[in-house]
Coordinates of C-alpha atoms in Angstrom, one line a residue:
Chain A
M1 CA -40.8 -131.9 -36.6
N2 CA -37.9 -134.0 -38.3
D3 CA -40.0 -137.3 -38.1
Q4 CA -42.7 -135.7 -40.0
G5 CA -40.2 -135.2 -43.0
D6 CA -39.3 -138.8 -42.6
H7 CA -42.7 -140.1 -42.6
M8 CA -43.6 -138.4 -45.8
T9 CA -41.6 -140.9 -47.9
D10 CA -39.5 -144.2 -47.5
Q11 CA -36.7 -142.9 -49.5
K12 CA -33.3 -142.0 -48.0
P13 CA -33.1 -138.2 -47.8
F14 CA -31.0 -136.9 -50.9
V15 CA -29.7 -134.0 -48.7
D16 CA -29.5 -134.6 -44.8
I17 CA -28.7 -132.2 -42.4
Q18 CA -28.4 -133.5 -38.8
H19 CA -28.0 -131.3 -35.8
A20 CA -26.4 -128.6 -37.6
Q21 CA -24.8 -126.1 -35.1
K22 CA -22.6 -123.3 -35.7
S23 CA -21.2 -120.6 -33.4
Y24 CA -19.0 -117.6 -33.6
G25 CA -17.3 -117.4 -30.4
A26 CA -20.4 -117.1 -27.7
L27 CA -22.7 -116.2 -30.5
E28 CA -24.7 -119.2 -31.7
V29 CA -26.2 -118.7 -35.1
L30 CA -27.4 -122.2 -35.8
K31 CA -28.8 -124.1 -33.1
D32 CA -29.6 -127.9 -33.8
I33 CA -30.9 -127.6 -37.1
N34 CA -32.3 -131.0 -39.0
L35 CA -33.2 -130.7 -42.5
Q36 CA -34.1 -133.7 -45.0
V37 CA -34.5 -132.9 -48.7
Q38 CA -35.8 -135.8 -51.0
K39 CA -34.4 -135.9 -54.5
G40 CA -36.2 -133.5 -56.7
Q41 CA -37.7 -131.8 -53.8
I42 CA -37.5 -127.9 -53.8
V43 CA -37.3 -126.4 -50.3
A44 CA -37.6 -122.6 -49.7
I45 CA -36.0 -121.1 -46.5
I46 CA -37.6 -117.9 -45.3
G47 CA -36.9 -115.8 -42.2
P48 CA -35.9 -112.3 -41.1
S49 CA -32.3 -111.3 -41.9
G50 CA -30.1 -112.6 -39.1
S51 CA -32.0 -115.7 -38.8
G52 CA -29.2 -118.0 -40.0
K53 CA -30.7 -119.1 -43.1
S54 CA -27.7 -118.1 -45.5
T55 CA -25.4 -119.4 -43.0
L56 CA -27.3 -122.9 -43.2
L57 CA -27.4 -122.7 -47.0
R58 CA -23.4 -121.8 -46.9
A59 CA -22.9 -124.5 -44.6
I60 CA -24.1 -127.2 -47.3
N61 CA -21.2 -126.7 -49.5
D62 CA -18.7 -125.6 -46.6
L63 CA -18.4 -122.1 -47.5
D64 CA -19.2 -121.6 -43.9
P65 CA -18.3 -124.7 -42.0
L66 CA -20.3 -126.1 -39.3
T67 CA -19.1 -126.3 -35.7
G68 CA -21.5 -129.1 -34.9
G69 CA -23.7 -131.7 -36.7
E70 CA -23.4 -133.6 -39.8
I71 CA -24.2 -132.9 -43.7
W72 CA -24.9 -135.5 -46.1
L73 CA -25.4 -135.7 -49.9
E74 CA -26.6 -139.2 -50.7
D75 CA -24.3 -141.5 -49.3
K76 CA -21.4 -139.0 -48.6
Q77 CA -20.7 -137.0 -45.6
I78 CA -19.8 -133.4 -46.7
N79 CA -18.3 -131.8 -43.6
K80 CA -16.2 -135.0 -43.1
N81 CA -13.3 -134.8 -40.3
L82 CA -10.2 -135.3 -42.5
P83 CA -6.5 -133.9 -42.3
H84 CA -6.4 -130.7 -44.0
R85 CA -4.9 -131.8 -47.3
Q86 CA -7.4 -134.6 -47.9
Y87 CA -10.2 -132.7 -46.9
E88 CA -9.5 -129.9 -49.5
K89 CA -9.5 -132.6 -51.9
H90 CA -12.7 -134.1 -50.7
I91 CA -14.3 -130.8 -50.6
N92 CA -13.4 -129.9 -54.0
L93 CA -15.2 -133.1 -55.3
V94 CA -18.0 -132.5 -53.3
R95 CA -18.5 -129.0 -54.4
Q96 CA -18.6 -130.0 -57.9
E97 CA -21.8 -131.7 -57.3
I98 CA -23.5 -128.7 -55.4
G99 CA -24.3 -125.7 -57.6
M100 CA -24.6 -122.3 -55.8
V101 CA -26.4 -119.0 -57.2
F102 CA -25.2 -115.9 -55.0
Q103 CA -27.1 -112.8 -54.4
H104 CA -24.4 -110.7 -56.0
F105 CA -23.8 -113.0 -59.1
N106 CA -20.1 -113.2 -58.5
L107 CA -19.3 -113.8 -62.2
F108 CA -15.9 -113.6 -63.4
P109 CA -15.5 -109.9 -64.6
H110 CA -12.4 -110.8 -66.6
L111 CA -14.0 -113.7 -68.4
T112 CA -16.8 -113.6 -71.2
V113 CA -20.0 -115.3 -70.5
R114 CA -18.4 -118.3 -72.6
G115 CA -15.4 -118.1 -70.3
N116 CA -17.6 -118.1 -67.1
V117 CA -19.4 -121.0 -68.1
T118 CA -16.6 -123.3 -69.6
L119 CA -13.8 -122.5 -66.9
A120 CA -14.7 -125.1 -64.3
P121 CA -15.7 -128.0 -66.9
K122 CA -12.5 -127.5 -68.6
M123 CA -10.3 -127.2 -65.5
L124 CA -11.9 -130.1 -63.4
K125 CA -13.6 -132.3 -65.8
G126 CA -10.9 -132.0 -68.6
L127 CA -13.5 -130.9 -71.1
S128 CA -11.9 -130.1 -74.7
D129 CA -12.3 -126.6 -75.8
A130 CA -15.0 -127.9 -78.5
D131 CA -16.9 -130.0 -75.8
A132 CA -16.8 -127.1 -73.4
N133 CA -18.2 -124.8 -75.9
K134 CA -20.9 -127.1 -76.8
L135 CA -21.9 -127.5 -73.0
A136 CA -21.9 -123.7 -72.6
E137 CA -24.3 -123.1 -75.5
E138 CA -26.6 -125.8 -74.2
Q139 CA -26.7 -124.4 -70.6
L140 CA -26.8 -120.8 -71.9
D141 CA -29.6 -121.7 -74.3
K142 CA -31.5 -123.0 -71.3
V143 CA -31.4 -119.7 -69.4
G144 CA -31.9 -117.6 -72.6
M145 CA -28.6 -116.2 -72.8
L146 CA -27.0 -117.7 -75.8
E147 CA -26.8 -114.7 -77.7
R148 CA -24.8 -113.0 -75.2
I149 CA -22.1 -115.8 -75.2
D150 CA -19.4 -113.3 -76.1
Y151 CA -20.2 -110.6 -73.7
Y152 CA -18.5 -109.6 -70.5
P153 CA -20.4 -109.4 -67.4
S154 CA -20.2 -105.7 -67.3
Q155 CA -22.2 -105.7 -70.5
L156 CA -25.2 -107.4 -69.0
S157 CA -28.0 -106.5 -66.8
G158 CA -28.6 -107.9 -63.2
G159 CA -30.9 -110.5 -64.5
Q160 CA -28.8 -111.3 -67.4
K161 CA -25.7 -111.8 -65.2
Q162 CA -27.8 -114.2 -62.6
R163 CA -29.2 -116.2 -65.5
V164 CA -25.6 -116.7 -66.6
A165 CA -24.4 -117.5 -62.9
I166 CA -27.2 -120.2 -63.0
A167 CA -25.9 -121.7 -66.4
R168 CA -22.2 -121.7 -64.9
A169 CA -23.4 -123.8 -62.1
L170 CA -25.7 -126.0 -64.2
A171 CA -22.5 -126.8 -66.3
M172 CA -21.0 -128.8 -63.6
N173 CA -24.1 -131.0 -63.9
P174 CA -24.7 -130.5 -60.2
K175 CA -27.1 -133.0 -58.1
V176 CA -28.4 -130.0 -55.9
M177 CA -28.9 -126.2 -56.5
L178 CA -28.6 -123.7 -53.7
F179 CA -29.8 -120.4 -54.3
D180 CA -28.8 -117.5 -51.8
E181 CA -31.3 -114.7 -52.2
A182 CA -30.7 -115.0 -55.9
T183 CA -33.2 -112.0 -56.8
S184 CA -32.7 -109.8 -53.7
A185 CA -30.0 -107.6 -55.3
L186 CA -32.1 -107.2 -58.6
D187 CA -34.3 -104.3 -59.9
P188 CA -38.0 -105.5 -59.5
E189 CA -38.7 -105.8 -63.3
L190 CA -35.8 -108.1 -63.6
V191 CA -36.8 -110.5 -60.8
E192 CA -39.2 -112.5 -63.1
E193 CA -36.7 -113.7 -65.6
V194 CA -34.6 -115.3 -63.1
N195 CA -37.9 -116.7 -61.5
L196 CA -38.7 -118.2 -64.8
V197 CA -35.3 -120.0 -65.1
M198 CA -35.6 -121.5 -61.6
K199 CA -39.2 -122.5 -62.3
K200 CA -38.0 -124.4 -65.5
L201 CA -35.3 -126.2 -63.2
A202 CA -38.2 -127.0 -60.9
E203 CA -40.0 -128.5 -63.7
E204 CA -37.1 -130.7 -64.4
H205 CA -37.1 -132.0 -60.8
M206 CA -33.7 -130.3 -59.9
T207 CA -33.3 -130.8 -56.1
M208 CA -32.9 -127.2 -55.0
I209 CA -32.7 -125.5 -51.5
I210 CA -33.7 -121.8 -51.9
V211 CA -33.2 -118.9 -49.5
T212 CA -35.4 -116.2 -50.4
H213 CA -37.7 -113.1 -49.5
E214 CA -39.9 -113.9 -52.7
M215 CA -42.9 -115.2 -51.0
S216 CA -45.1 -115.5 -54.0
F217 CA -42.5 -117.4 -56.0
A218 CA -41.7 -119.6 -52.8
E219 CA -45.2 -120.6 -52.8
S220 CA -45.6 -121.3 -56.2
V221 CA -42.7 -123.6 -56.9
C222 CA -41.8 -125.1 -53.4
D223 CA -42.9 -128.3 -52.0
R224 CA -41.8 -127.2 -48.4
V225 CA -41.2 -124.0 -46.8
L226 CA -39.1 -123.6 -43.6
F227 CA -39.2 -120.5 -41.4
M228 CA -36.3 -119.7 -39.7
D229 CA -35.6 -117.3 -36.8
Q230 CA -32.8 -116.8 -34.3
G231 CA -30.7 -120.0 -35.4
V232 CA -33.8 -122.4 -35.3
V233 CA -36.3 -123.9 -37.5
V234 CA -39.5 -122.3 -35.9
E235 CA -42.1 -123.8 -38.4
E236 CA -42.1 -126.0 -41.6
G237 CA -44.7 -127.4 -43.9
P238 CA -46.2 -127.3 -47.3
P239 CA -46.3 -123.8 -49.0
E240 CA -50.3 -123.5 -48.6
V241 CA -50.1 -124.2 -44.8
M242 CA -47.2 -121.9 -44.3
F243 CA -48.4 -119.0 -46.1
R244 CA -52.3 -119.3 -45.7
N245 CA -52.6 -120.8 -42.3
P246 CA -49.3 -120.8 -40.3
K247 CA -49.4 -122.1 -36.7
N248 CA -46.6 -120.2 -34.9
D249 CA -46.9 -116.8 -33.9
R250 CA -43.5 -115.8 -35.0
T251 CA -44.3 -117.0 -38.5
K252 CA -47.5 -115.0 -38.5
E253 CA -45.9 -112.0 -37.5
F254 CA -42.8 -112.4 -40.1
L255 CA -45.1 -113.0 -43.0
R256 CA -47.6 -109.9 -42.0
K257 CA -44.8 -107.7 -41.8
H258 CA -43.2 -109.0 -44.9
L259 CA -46.4 -109.1 -46.9
A260 CA -47.3 -105.5 -45.7
G261 CA -44.0 -104.1 -46.7
Q262 CA -44.1 -105.9 -50.2
H263 CA -47.3 -104.6 -51.9
R264 CA -46.8 -106.7 -55.1
Chain B
M1 CA 34.2 -74.3 -78.2
G2 CA 30.7 -74.8 -80.1
L3 CA 28.3 -77.7 -80.3
D4 CA 29.1 -80.2 -83.1
F5 CA 26.2 -82.7 -84.1
T6 CA 27.9 -83.9 -87.3
V7 CA 30.0 -86.2 -85.2
I8 CA 27.3 -88.3 -84.4
P9 CA 26.5 -90.3 -87.6
Q10 CA 29.9 -92.0 -87.2
Y11 CA 29.1 -93.4 -83.8
L12 CA 25.4 -94.0 -84.5
D13 CA 26.0 -97.9 -84.9
I14 CA 27.6 -97.9 -81.6
I15 CA 24.9 -95.9 -80.0
L16 CA 22.1 -97.9 -81.5
W17 CA 23.6 -101.2 -80.6
G18 CA 23.5 -99.7 -77.0
A19 CA 20.0 -98.8 -77.4
L20 CA 19.2 -102.6 -78.6
W21 CA 20.8 -103.8 -75.4
T22 CA 19.1 -101.3 -73.3
I23 CA 15.7 -102.7 -74.8
L24 CA 16.8 -106.2 -74.2
I25 CA 17.9 -106.0 -70.8
T26 CA 14.7 -103.7 -69.8
L27 CA 12.6 -106.5 -71.4
G28 CA 14.2 -109.5 -69.7
A29 CA 14.4 -107.4 -66.4
A30 CA 10.6 -106.3 -66.7
A31 CA 9.8 -110.2 -67.2
V32 CA 11.7 -111.2 -64.1
S33 CA 10.2 -108.4 -62.2
F34 CA 6.6 -109.4 -63.3
I35 CA 6.7 -113.1 -62.7
G36 CA 9.0 -112.7 -59.7
G37 CA 6.7 -110.0 -58.0
M38 CA 3.7 -112.3 -58.6
I39 CA 5.3 -115.2 -56.9
L40 CA 6.5 -112.9 -54.1
A41 CA 3.1 -111.5 -53.6
V42 CA 1.4 -115.0 -53.5
I43 CA 4.0 -116.2 -50.9
A44 CA 3.7 -113.0 -48.9
L45 CA -0.1 -113.5 -48.7
Y46 CA -0.6 -117.2 -48.6
A47 CA 2.6 -119.2 -47.6
P48 CA 3.1 -120.2 -44.1
K49 CA 5.3 -118.2 -41.7
L50 CA 8.2 -120.3 -42.0
V51 CA 8.4 -119.4 -45.7
R52 CA 7.1 -116.1 -45.5
L53 CA 9.8 -114.7 -43.4
P54 CA 12.8 -115.4 -45.2
F55 CA 11.1 -114.0 -48.2
R56 CA 10.3 -110.8 -46.3
A57 CA 13.9 -110.4 -45.3
F58 CA 14.8 -110.8 -48.8
A59 CA 12.3 -108.2 -50.0
F60 CA 13.5 -105.8 -47.2
L61 CA 17.1 -106.2 -48.5
F62 CA 16.2 -105.2 -52.0
M63 CA 14.1 -102.5 -51.1
G64 CA 16.4 -100.9 -48.4
T65 CA 19.6 -101.3 -50.3
P66 CA 20.9 -99.2 -53.5
L67 CA 20.4 -101.1 -56.6
L68 CA 24.0 -100.2 -57.6
L69 CA 25.1 -102.0 -54.7
Q70 CA 22.9 -105.2 -55.5
L71 CA 24.5 -105.1 -59.0
F72 CA 28.0 -104.9 -57.6
L73 CA 27.2 -107.7 -55.3
I74 CA 25.6 -110.0 -58.1
Y75 CA 28.4 -109.3 -60.8
F76 CA 31.6 -109.0 -58.7
G77 CA 30.7 -110.5 -55.2
L78 CA 29.2 -113.9 -56.5
V79 CA 32.2 -114.7 -58.2
Q80 CA 34.0 -115.0 -54.8
V81 CA 31.7 -117.8 -53.9
G82 CA 32.0 -119.5 -57.2
I83 CA 28.9 -118.0 -59.2
D84 CA 30.0 -116.4 -62.1
V85 CA 26.9 -114.7 -63.8
P86 CA 27.8 -112.9 -67.5
A87 CA 27.4 -109.1 -66.8
V88 CA 24.1 -109.0 -69.1
M89 CA 22.6 -111.7 -66.9
A90 CA 23.8 -110.0 -63.8
G91 CA 22.1 -106.9 -64.8
I92 CA 18.8 -108.5 -65.7
I93 CA 18.5 -110.4 -62.6
G94 CA 19.6 -107.5 -60.6
L95 CA 17.1 -105.2 -61.9
G96 CA 14.6 -107.8 -62.2
L97 CA 14.8 -108.7 -58.6
H98 CA 14.8 -105.2 -57.4
F99 CA 11.7 -104.3 -59.1
A100 CA 10.3 -107.6 -58.3
V101 CA 9.8 -106.6 -54.8
Y102 CA 8.3 -103.3 -55.8
N103 CA 5.8 -105.0 -58.1
S104 CA 5.1 -107.3 -55.4
E105 CA 3.6 -104.8 -53.0
L106 CA 1.5 -103.7 -56.0
F107 CA 0.3 -107.2 -56.7
Q108 CA -0.6 -107.7 -53.1
T109 CA -2.9 -104.8 -53.0
G110 CA -4.3 -105.9 -56.2
I111 CA -4.9 -109.4 -55.0
L112 CA -6.5 -108.3 -51.7
A113 CA -8.9 -105.8 -53.6
V114 CA -10.4 -108.7 -55.4
D115 CA -14.1 -109.2 -54.2
K116 CA -14.2 -112.1 -51.9
G117 CA -17.4 -113.4 -53.7
Q118 CA -14.9 -114.3 -56.7
I119 CA -12.9 -116.8 -54.6
E120 CA -16.3 -118.0 -53.2
A121 CA -17.6 -118.4 -56.6
A122 CA -14.8 -120.3 -57.9
R123 CA -14.5 -122.5 -54.9
T124 CA -18.2 -123.5 -55.1
L125 CA -17.5 -124.8 -58.7
G126 CA -15.0 -127.2 -57.2
L127 CA -11.8 -125.1 -57.8
G128 CA -8.9 -125.5 -55.4
R129 CA -7.4 -122.8 -53.5
M130 CA -4.4 -122.3 -55.9
Q131 CA -6.5 -122.7 -58.9
A132 CA -9.0 -120.1 -57.9
L133 CA -5.9 -117.8 -57.4
R134 CA -4.6 -118.5 -60.7
K135 CA -7.6 -118.7 -62.8
V136 CA -9.8 -115.8 -61.0
V137 CA -8.1 -113.7 -58.7
V138 CA -4.6 -113.0 -60.2
P139 CA -5.9 -112.1 -63.5
Q140 CA -8.1 -109.5 -61.8
A141 CA -5.5 -108.5 -59.6
I142 CA -3.2 -107.9 -62.6
R143 CA -5.6 -106.1 -64.7
D144 CA -6.3 -103.7 -61.8
V145 CA -2.6 -102.8 -61.2
I146 CA -1.4 -102.1 -64.8
P147 CA -1.0 -98.4 -64.4
P148 CA 1.1 -98.5 -61.5
V149 CA 3.2 -101.6 -62.7
G150 CA 3.6 -99.5 -65.9
N151 CA 5.0 -96.8 -63.9
N152 CA 7.6 -99.1 -62.3
M153 CA 8.4 -100.5 -65.6
I154 CA 9.3 -97.0 -66.9
A155 CA 11.7 -96.3 -64.1
L156 CA 13.2 -99.8 -64.5
L157 CA 14.1 -98.4 -68.1
K158 CA 15.9 -95.6 -66.6
D159 CA 17.7 -97.5 -64.1
S160 CA 18.8 -99.8 -66.5
A161 CA 21.5 -97.2 -67.2
L162 CA 23.0 -98.5 -63.9
V163 CA 23.9 -101.6 -65.7
S164 CA 26.7 -99.5 -67.7
V165 CA 28.7 -99.5 -64.4
I166 CA 29.3 -103.5 -64.4
G167 CA 30.4 -103.2 -68.2
V168 CA 27.3 -103.9 -70.2
S169 CA 27.5 -101.8 -73.5
E170 CA 24.1 -100.7 -73.2
L171 CA 22.9 -97.2 -74.1
T172 CA 24.6 -95.1 -71.5
L173 CA 27.9 -96.8 -71.6
S174 CA 27.8 -96.7 -75.4
A175 CA 27.3 -92.9 -75.2
Q176 CA 30.6 -92.6 -72.7
R177 CA 32.6 -94.9 -75.2
A178 CA 31.9 -92.3 -78.2
I179 CA 32.5 -89.4 -75.7
G180 CA 35.9 -90.9 -74.9
S181 CA 37.0 -90.8 -78.4
T182 CA 35.3 -87.5 -79.6
Y183 CA 35.3 -85.4 -76.3
R184 CA 31.8 -84.3 -77.1
P185 CA 29.7 -85.2 -74.2
F186 CA 26.8 -82.8 -74.8
E187 CA 26.0 -83.9 -78.1
F188 CA 26.1 -87.6 -77.2
Y189 CA 24.2 -87.2 -73.7
V190 CA 21.3 -85.4 -75.7
L191 CA 21.3 -88.2 -78.2
V192 CA 20.9 -90.9 -75.7
A193 CA 18.5 -88.8 -73.7
V194 CA 16.4 -88.5 -76.8
I195 CA 16.6 -92.3 -77.4
Y196 CA 15.5 -93.1 -73.7
Y197 CA 12.7 -90.8 -74.3
I198 CA 11.6 -92.5 -77.4
I199 CA 11.7 -96.0 -75.8
N200 CA 9.8 -94.7 -73.1
L201 CA 7.1 -93.3 -75.4
F202 CA 6.6 -97.0 -77.0
M203 CA 6.4 -98.3 -73.4
E204 CA 3.6 -96.0 -72.5
A205 CA 1.9 -96.7 -75.9
A206 CA 1.9 -100.5 -75.1
Q207 CA 0.8 -99.9 -71.6
R208 CA -2.3 -97.7 -73.0
R209 CA -3.0 -100.8 -75.4
V210 CA -3.1 -103.2 -72.8
E211 CA -5.1 -101.0 -70.5
R212 CA -7.8 -100.5 -73.4
R213 CA -7.8 -104.4 -74.3
V214 CA -8.9 -105.1 -70.7
Q215 CA -11.4 -102.2 -70.5
A216 CA -14.4 -104.4 -71.6
S217 CA -13.7 -106.6 -68.8
R218 CA -14.4 -104.2 -65.8

């Protein structure tokens, strides 16, 4: 399964997950997961809830640390074994290179849209107010939220919040973007505006790992699809195969149920 | 003996100076209680046990004993061990620390009520734990506890009258001095009651203003 991925190209993988394992006590939620993502690739992870897909995504920037295995970004190991203080320093730097978008947006409600986008660049990259503002305007323009720059999150719709959250992540100029069910909490009519922004990123060859329930979206933008169930990657392949002609029975069953429930 | 409010103007300057001291002590103690309360809250929630325990003992001491006693201890007691605190300072520190302990409880509740996703979002951007606390969690916690902290500040204003017992000529002691030379307790006590009430109204107005200002950020 993993050899396949390696043969597709000679390049060293950009994101390399090796033998990822995670358990809570006796409960094993990730069992020996291997995933290689090339630079500019877009990978979708699908699967039923409780399959471990969000846990895997959150392990990449160490929000949910693994209990076994290694995660690499380019030539840097993310989940290094270091003394606590050094590890904190290391992980804070690594996280600057990994953008994350959450299901529930997690915008900072006490800050304006501008404040949300400029907070980290100002604090961590030492940008001046003027430079941070310019950066915020660029990123917000990209997601179509420039006119709302002085609004508070509470004054925005869900779709607008998520677009701001994407701009906030992009402002740190990340090497890879992680999307954790970015459109699952949105009203159906607001999903499209967020999908459009993600498509735009895809066109700019941003490396992305997307946990999603939006099968048609996954099919239209992703290079590869992983189907996870009960902590393992059951099947993976290009979207046209995964969605049109999956081989594994569990994949078929999941897609059948899922598409039946979706009616779009 | 009837009431005679005409004695007041003659002593008005003493009373107003007293009011000024009351306001200064209240503002000073409020600042101490606010900053101290936040520091105590962060220690109570995040510091290692070895640091946490002595601070808890400290908090217990300040909550479990009378404020009056604490003021005596700081003003009269500390001199014996070579720490001579001026009366006004002793009042500000005593009142401030006493209410810092109460504010700390509120801040702790406020911090714990902030959604976990907020810290996660800050940490994924690369902020360290303390940076996330300072810039993301604490501002939201403060915003959410403004009403109960405001109540504490009004209690603080009223308790500032206790500072009179260590000889600070604030509003209550000024009234007593005026009464001492006029033998007109009713007139002067009513007057300072009205002044306390007016200061209170200003504090409530300030609190409402702050609440309105943060309304948009909810």
